[in-house]
mmCIF file of C-alpha atoms in Angstrom:
data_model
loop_
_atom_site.group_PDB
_atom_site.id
_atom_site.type_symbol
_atom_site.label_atom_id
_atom_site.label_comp_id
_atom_site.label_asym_id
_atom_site.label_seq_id
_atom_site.Cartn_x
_atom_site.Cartn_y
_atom_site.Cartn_z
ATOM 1 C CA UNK A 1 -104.007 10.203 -14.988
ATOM 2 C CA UNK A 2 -102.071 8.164 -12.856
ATOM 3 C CA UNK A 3 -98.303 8.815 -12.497
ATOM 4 C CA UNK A 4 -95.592 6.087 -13.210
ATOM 5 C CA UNK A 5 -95.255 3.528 -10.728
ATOM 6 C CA UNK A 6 -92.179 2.145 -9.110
ATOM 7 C CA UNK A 7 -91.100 -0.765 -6.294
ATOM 8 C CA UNK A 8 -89.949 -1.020 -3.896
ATOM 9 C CA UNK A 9 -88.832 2.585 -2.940
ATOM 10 C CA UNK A 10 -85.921 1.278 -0.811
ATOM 11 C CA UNK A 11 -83.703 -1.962 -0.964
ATOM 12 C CA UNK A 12 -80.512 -2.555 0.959
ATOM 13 C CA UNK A 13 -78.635 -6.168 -0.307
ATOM 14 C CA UNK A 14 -75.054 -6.980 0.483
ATOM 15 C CA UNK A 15 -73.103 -7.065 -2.636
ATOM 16 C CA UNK A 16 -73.557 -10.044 -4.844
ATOM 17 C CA UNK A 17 -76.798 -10.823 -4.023
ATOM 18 C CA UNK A 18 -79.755 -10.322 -6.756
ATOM 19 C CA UNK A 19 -82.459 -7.282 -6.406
ATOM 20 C CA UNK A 20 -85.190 -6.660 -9.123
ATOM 21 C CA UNK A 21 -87.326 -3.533 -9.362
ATOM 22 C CA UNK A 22 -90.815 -3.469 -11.232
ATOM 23 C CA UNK A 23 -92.088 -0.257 -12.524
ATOM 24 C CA UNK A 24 -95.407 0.414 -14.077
ATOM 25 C CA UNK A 25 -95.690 3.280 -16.505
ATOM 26 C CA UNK A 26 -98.695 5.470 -17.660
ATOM 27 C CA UNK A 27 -101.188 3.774 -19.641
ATOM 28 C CA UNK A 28 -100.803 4.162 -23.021
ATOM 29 C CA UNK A 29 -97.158 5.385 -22.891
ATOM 30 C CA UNK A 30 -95.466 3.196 -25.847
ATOM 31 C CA UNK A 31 -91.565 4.126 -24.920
ATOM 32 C CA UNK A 32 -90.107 3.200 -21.452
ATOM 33 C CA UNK A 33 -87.020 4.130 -19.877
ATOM 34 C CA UNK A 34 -84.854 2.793 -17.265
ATOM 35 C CA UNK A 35 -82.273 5.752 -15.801
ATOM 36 C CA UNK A 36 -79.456 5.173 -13.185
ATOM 37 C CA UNK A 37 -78.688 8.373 -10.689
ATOM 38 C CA UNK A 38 -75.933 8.377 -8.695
ATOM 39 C CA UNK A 39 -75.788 11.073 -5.995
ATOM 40 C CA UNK A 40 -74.630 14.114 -6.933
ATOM 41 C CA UNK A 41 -75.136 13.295 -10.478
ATOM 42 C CA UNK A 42 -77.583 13.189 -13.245
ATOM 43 C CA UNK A 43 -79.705 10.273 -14.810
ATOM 44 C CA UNK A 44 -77.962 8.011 -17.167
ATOM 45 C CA UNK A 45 -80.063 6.118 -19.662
ATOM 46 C CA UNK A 46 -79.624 2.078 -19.027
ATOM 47 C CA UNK A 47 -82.118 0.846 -21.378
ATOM 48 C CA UNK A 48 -85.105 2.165 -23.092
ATOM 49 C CA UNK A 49 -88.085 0.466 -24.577
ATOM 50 C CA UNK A 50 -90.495 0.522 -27.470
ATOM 51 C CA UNK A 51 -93.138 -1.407 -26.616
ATOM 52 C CA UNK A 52 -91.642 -4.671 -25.746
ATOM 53 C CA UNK A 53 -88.633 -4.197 -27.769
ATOM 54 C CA UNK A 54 -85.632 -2.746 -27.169
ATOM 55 C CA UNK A 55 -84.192 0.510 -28.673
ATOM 56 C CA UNK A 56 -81.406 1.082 -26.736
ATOM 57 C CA UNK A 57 -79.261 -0.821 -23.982
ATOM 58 C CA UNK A 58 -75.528 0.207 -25.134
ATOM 59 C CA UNK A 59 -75.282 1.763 -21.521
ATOM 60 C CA UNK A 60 -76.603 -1.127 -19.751
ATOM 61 C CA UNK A 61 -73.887 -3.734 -17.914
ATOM 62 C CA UNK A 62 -75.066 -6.637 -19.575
ATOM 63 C CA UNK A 63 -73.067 -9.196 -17.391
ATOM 64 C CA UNK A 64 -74.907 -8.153 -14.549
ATOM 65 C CA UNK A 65 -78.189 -5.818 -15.238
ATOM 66 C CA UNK A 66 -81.078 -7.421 -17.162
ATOM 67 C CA UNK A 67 -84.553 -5.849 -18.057
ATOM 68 C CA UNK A 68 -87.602 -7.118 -19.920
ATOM 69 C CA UNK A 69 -90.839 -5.617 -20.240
ATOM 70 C CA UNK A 70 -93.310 -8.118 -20.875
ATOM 71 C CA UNK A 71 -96.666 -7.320 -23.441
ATOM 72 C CA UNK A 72 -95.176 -3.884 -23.993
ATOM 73 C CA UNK A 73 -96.425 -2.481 -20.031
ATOM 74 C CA UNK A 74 -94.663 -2.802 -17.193
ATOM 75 C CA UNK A 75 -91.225 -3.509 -16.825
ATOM 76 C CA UNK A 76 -88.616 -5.513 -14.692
ATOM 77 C CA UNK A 77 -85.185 -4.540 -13.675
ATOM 78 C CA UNK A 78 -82.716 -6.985 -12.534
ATOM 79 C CA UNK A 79 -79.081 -6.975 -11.028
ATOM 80 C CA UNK A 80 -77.565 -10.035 -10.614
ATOM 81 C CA UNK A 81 -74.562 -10.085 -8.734
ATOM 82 C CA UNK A 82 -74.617 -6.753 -7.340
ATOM 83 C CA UNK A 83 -71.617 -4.483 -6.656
ATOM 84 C CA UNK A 84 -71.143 -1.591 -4.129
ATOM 85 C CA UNK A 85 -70.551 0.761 -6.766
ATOM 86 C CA UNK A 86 -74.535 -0.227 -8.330
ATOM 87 C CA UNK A 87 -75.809 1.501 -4.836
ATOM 88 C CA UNK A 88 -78.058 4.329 -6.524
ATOM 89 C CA UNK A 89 -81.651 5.508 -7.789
ATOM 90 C CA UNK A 90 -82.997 3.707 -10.400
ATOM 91 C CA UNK A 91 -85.337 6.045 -11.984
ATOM 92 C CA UNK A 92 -87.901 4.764 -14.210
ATOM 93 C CA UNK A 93 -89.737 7.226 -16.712
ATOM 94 C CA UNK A 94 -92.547 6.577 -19.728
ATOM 95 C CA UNK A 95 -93.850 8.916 -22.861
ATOM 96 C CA UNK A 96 -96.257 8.273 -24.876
ATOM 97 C CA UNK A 97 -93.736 8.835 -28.294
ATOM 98 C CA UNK A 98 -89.898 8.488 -28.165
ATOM 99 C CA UNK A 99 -89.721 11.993 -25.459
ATOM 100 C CA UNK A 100 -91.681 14.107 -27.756
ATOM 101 C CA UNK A 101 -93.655 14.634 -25.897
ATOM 102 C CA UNK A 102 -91.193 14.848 -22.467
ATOM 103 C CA UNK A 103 -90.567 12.490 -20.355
ATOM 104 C CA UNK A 104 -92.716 11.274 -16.772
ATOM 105 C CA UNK A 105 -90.658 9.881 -13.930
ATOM 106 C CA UNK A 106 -91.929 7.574 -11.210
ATOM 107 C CA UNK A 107 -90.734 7.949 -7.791
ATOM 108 C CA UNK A 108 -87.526 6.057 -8.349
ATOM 109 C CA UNK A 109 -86.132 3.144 -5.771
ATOM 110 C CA UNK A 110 -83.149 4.144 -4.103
ATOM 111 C CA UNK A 111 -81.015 0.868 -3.903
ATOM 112 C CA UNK A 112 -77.453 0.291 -1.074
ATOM 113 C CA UNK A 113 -75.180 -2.293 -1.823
ATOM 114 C CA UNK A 114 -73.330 -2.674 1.672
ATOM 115 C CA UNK B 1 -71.981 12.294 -28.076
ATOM 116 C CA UNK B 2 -74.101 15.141 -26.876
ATOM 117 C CA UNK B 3 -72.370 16.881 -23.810
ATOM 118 C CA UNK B 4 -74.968 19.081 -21.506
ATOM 119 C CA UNK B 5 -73.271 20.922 -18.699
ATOM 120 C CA UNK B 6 -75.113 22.676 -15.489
ATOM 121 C CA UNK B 7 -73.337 25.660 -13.888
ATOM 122 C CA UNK B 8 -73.288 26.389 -11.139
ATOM 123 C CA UNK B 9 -73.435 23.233 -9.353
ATOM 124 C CA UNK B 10 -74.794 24.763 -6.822
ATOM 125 C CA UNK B 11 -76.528 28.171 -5.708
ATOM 126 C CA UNK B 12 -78.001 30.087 -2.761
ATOM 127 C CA UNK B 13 -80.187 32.793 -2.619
ATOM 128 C CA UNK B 14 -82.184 35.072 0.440
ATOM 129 C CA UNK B 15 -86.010 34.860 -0.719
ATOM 130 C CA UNK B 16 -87.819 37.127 -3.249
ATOM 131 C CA UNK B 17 -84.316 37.216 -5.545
ATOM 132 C CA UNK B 18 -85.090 36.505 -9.164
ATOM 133 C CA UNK B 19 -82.389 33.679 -10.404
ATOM 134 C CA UNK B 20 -81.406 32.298 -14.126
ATOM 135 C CA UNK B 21 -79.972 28.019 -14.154
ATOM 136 C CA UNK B 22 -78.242 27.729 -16.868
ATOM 137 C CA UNK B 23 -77.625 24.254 -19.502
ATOM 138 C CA UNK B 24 -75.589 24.377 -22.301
ATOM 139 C CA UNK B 25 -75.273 21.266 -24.692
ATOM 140 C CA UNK B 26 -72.959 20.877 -27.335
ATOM 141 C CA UNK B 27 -74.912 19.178 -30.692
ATOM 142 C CA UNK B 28 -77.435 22.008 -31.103
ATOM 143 C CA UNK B 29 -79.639 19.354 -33.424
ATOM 144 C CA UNK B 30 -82.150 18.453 -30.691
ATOM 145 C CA UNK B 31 -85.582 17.446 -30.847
ATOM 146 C CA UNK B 32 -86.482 19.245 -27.316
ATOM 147 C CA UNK B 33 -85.424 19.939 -24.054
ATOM 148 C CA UNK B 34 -86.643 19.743 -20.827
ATOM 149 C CA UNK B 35 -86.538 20.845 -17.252
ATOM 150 C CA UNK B 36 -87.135 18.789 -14.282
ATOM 151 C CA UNK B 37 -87.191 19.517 -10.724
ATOM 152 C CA UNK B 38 -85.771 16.691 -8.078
ATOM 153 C CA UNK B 39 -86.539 16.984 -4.647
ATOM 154 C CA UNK B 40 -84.173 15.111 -2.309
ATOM 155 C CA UNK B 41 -84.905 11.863 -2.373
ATOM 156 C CA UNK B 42 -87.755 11.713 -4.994
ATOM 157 C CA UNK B 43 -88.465 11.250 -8.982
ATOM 158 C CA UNK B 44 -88.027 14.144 -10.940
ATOM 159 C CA UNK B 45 -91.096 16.427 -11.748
ATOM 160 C CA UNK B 46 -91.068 18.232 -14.998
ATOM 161 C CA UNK B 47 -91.335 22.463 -15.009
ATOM 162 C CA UNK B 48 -91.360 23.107 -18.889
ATOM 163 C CA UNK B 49 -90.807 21.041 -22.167
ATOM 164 C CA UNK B 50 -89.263 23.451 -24.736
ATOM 165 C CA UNK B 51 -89.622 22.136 -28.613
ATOM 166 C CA UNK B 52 -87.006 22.768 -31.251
ATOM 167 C CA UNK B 53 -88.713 24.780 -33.092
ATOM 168 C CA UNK B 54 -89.847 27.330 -30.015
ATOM 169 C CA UNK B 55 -87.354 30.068 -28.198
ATOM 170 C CA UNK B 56 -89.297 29.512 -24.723
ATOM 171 C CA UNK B 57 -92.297 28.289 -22.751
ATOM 172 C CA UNK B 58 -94.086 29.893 -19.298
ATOM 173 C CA UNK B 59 -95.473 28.530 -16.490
ATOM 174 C CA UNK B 60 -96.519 30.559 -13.014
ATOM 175 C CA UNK B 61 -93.167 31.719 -11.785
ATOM 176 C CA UNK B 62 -91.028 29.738 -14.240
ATOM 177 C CA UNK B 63 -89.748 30.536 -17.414
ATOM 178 C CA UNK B 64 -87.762 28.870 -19.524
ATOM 179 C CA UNK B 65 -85.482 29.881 -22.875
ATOM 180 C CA UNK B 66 -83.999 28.105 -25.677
ATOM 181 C CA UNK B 67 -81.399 29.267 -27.989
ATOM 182 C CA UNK B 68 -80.354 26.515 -30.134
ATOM 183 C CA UNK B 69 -77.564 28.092 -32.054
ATOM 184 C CA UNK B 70 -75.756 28.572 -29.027
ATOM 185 C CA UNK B 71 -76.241 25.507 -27.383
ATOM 186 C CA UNK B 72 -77.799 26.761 -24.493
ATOM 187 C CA UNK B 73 -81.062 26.923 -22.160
ATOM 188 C CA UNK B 74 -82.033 29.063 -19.097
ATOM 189 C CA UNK B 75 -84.333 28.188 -16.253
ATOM 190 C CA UNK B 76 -85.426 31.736 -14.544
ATOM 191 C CA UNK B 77 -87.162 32.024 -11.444
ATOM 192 C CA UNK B 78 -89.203 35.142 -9.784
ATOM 193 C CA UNK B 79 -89.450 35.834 -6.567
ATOM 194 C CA UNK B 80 -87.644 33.270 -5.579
ATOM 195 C CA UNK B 81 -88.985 31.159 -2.503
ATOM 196 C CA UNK B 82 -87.962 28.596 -0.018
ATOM 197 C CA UNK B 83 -89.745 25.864 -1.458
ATOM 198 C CA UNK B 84 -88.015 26.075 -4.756
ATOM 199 C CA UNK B 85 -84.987 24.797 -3.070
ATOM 200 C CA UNK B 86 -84.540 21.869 -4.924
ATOM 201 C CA UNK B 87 -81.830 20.618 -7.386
ATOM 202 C CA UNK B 88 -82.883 21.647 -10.935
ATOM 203 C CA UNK B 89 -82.024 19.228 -14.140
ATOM 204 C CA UNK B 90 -82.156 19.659 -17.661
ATOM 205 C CA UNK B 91 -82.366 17.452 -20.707
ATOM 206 C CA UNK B 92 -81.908 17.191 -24.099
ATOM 207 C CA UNK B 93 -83.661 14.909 -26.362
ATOM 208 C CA UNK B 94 -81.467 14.026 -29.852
ATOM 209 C CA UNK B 95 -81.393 11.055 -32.318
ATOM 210 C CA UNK B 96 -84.104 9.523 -30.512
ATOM 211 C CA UNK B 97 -81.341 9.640 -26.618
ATOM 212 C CA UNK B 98 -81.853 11.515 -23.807
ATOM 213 C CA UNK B 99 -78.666 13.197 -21.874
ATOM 214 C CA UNK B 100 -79.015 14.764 -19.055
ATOM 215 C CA UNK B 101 -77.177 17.404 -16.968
ATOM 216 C CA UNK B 102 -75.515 16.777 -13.200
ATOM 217 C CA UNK B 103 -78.251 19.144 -12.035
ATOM 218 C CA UNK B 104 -77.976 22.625 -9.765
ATOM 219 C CA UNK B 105 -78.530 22.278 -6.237
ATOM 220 C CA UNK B 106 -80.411 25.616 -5.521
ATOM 221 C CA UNK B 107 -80.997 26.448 -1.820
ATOM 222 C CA UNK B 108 -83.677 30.096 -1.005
ATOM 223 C CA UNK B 109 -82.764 31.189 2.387
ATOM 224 C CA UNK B 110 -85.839 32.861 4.193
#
C-alpha cells in the first residue's frame, strides 16, 4: 500500500510570512495526525483527526496554526504569521482506528523560519 | 499527563554488541506502545507495536518487551550493526493521545 504522503519536504520563510503543508494519508486510514519535532526532541501531537472532525487540538497554537482536512482525506496545515521558534518537522502520520492499530508516518517537511 | 522518558539520550556501540533502549512511562493504563526508528532527516518507521494485553513482540533482530506494571518497555538489538545507527523513539498510546519519548540517538561503530 502506499505510504503517507507529505509536501513539500523543505520550506525556508522569513518569520511572519504564511507556509502551508498538505499531507495525504493511507487510504482508508479514518484518524489523522499532525506532530511537531523539534531537533533533539520527540513528536508532539498538534492536532489529530477523525475523519473530518476534530478530536484533539488542545496542543495546537490556535492564533497562528490552522488545519482542516477536507471530506475526511487529506489534510492542510497552515502557519500564519510564522515565528523563528516554529522552525521544525512537521510530521504527519494516519491509522486506520484511533493508533490501535500503530501509527504510519509520512516523510515529514522540515520547515526554517530565518 | 502521561510522562515517557528515554535513557540514555544517547549511545555508542563497536558492531556485533547486543544493546537494550529503554522507555519508561508513568500511567501504566495504555492501550499500546510502539517503537519507531528515525533516520536523520526522515519520518519515523515503525519496528514493533506491542498491545496491552501482550509482554513482547519479535521481528528479525529486534525485540521488544512490555511490562506494564512497571511502566516500562525495552527495545533490544542483536548483533548490533552500523546501519542501525539511528535515533530510536517510543510511544505510548492512552485515552485515545499519543506521547512520545525525546528518542535515543544510537551510533554502531564498525
Amino acid at each position: 500500500e502506499a505510504g503517507v504522503a507529505q509536501s513539500p519536504r523543505y520550506k525556508i520563510i522569513e518569520k511572519r510570512q504564511s507556509v502551508a503543508f498538505w499531507c495525504n494519508p493511507i487510504s482508508g486510514h479514518a484518524t489523522l495526525y499532525w506532530y511537531q519535532q523539534i531537533l533533539g526532541q520527540g513528536p508532539k501531537l498538534l492536532i489529530q483527526f477523525q475523519n473530518n472532525g476534530v478530536v484533539d487540538d488542545s496542543q495546537l497554537p490556535k492564533d497562528r496554526f490552522s488545519a482542516e482536512r477536507l471530506k475526511g482525506v487529506d489534510s492542510t496545515l497552515k502557519i500564519q504569521p510564522a515565528k523563528l521558534e516554529d522552525s521544525a518537522v512537521y510530521l504527519c502520520a494516519s491509522s486506520l482506528v484511533v493508533g490501535a492499530d500503530g501509527y504510519t508516518f509520512g516523510s515529514g517537511t522540515r520547515l526554517t523560519v530565518v | 499527563k502521561q510522562e515517557v522518558t528515554q535513557i540514555p539520550a544517547a549511545l555508542s556501540v563497536p558492531e556485533g554488541e547486543n544493546l537494550v533502549l529503554n522507555c519508561s512511562f508513568t500511567d501504566s493504563a495504555i492501550y499500546n506502545l510502539q517503537w519507531f526508528r528515525q533516520d536523520p532527516g526522515k519520518g519515523l518507521t515503525s519496528l514493533l507495536l506491542i498491545q496491552s494485553s501482550q509482554r513482547e513482540q519479535t521481528s528479525g533482530r529486534l525485540n521488544a518487551s512490555l511490562d506494564k506494571s512497571s511502566g516500562r518497555s525495552t527495545l533490544y538489538i542483536a548483533a548490533s550493526q552500523p546501519g542501525d545507527s539511528a535515533t530510536y523513539l517510543c510511544a505510548v498510546l492512552a485515552a485515545g493521545k499519543s506521547t512520545f519519548g525525546d528518542g535515543t540517538t544510537l551510533t554502531v561503530k564498525p
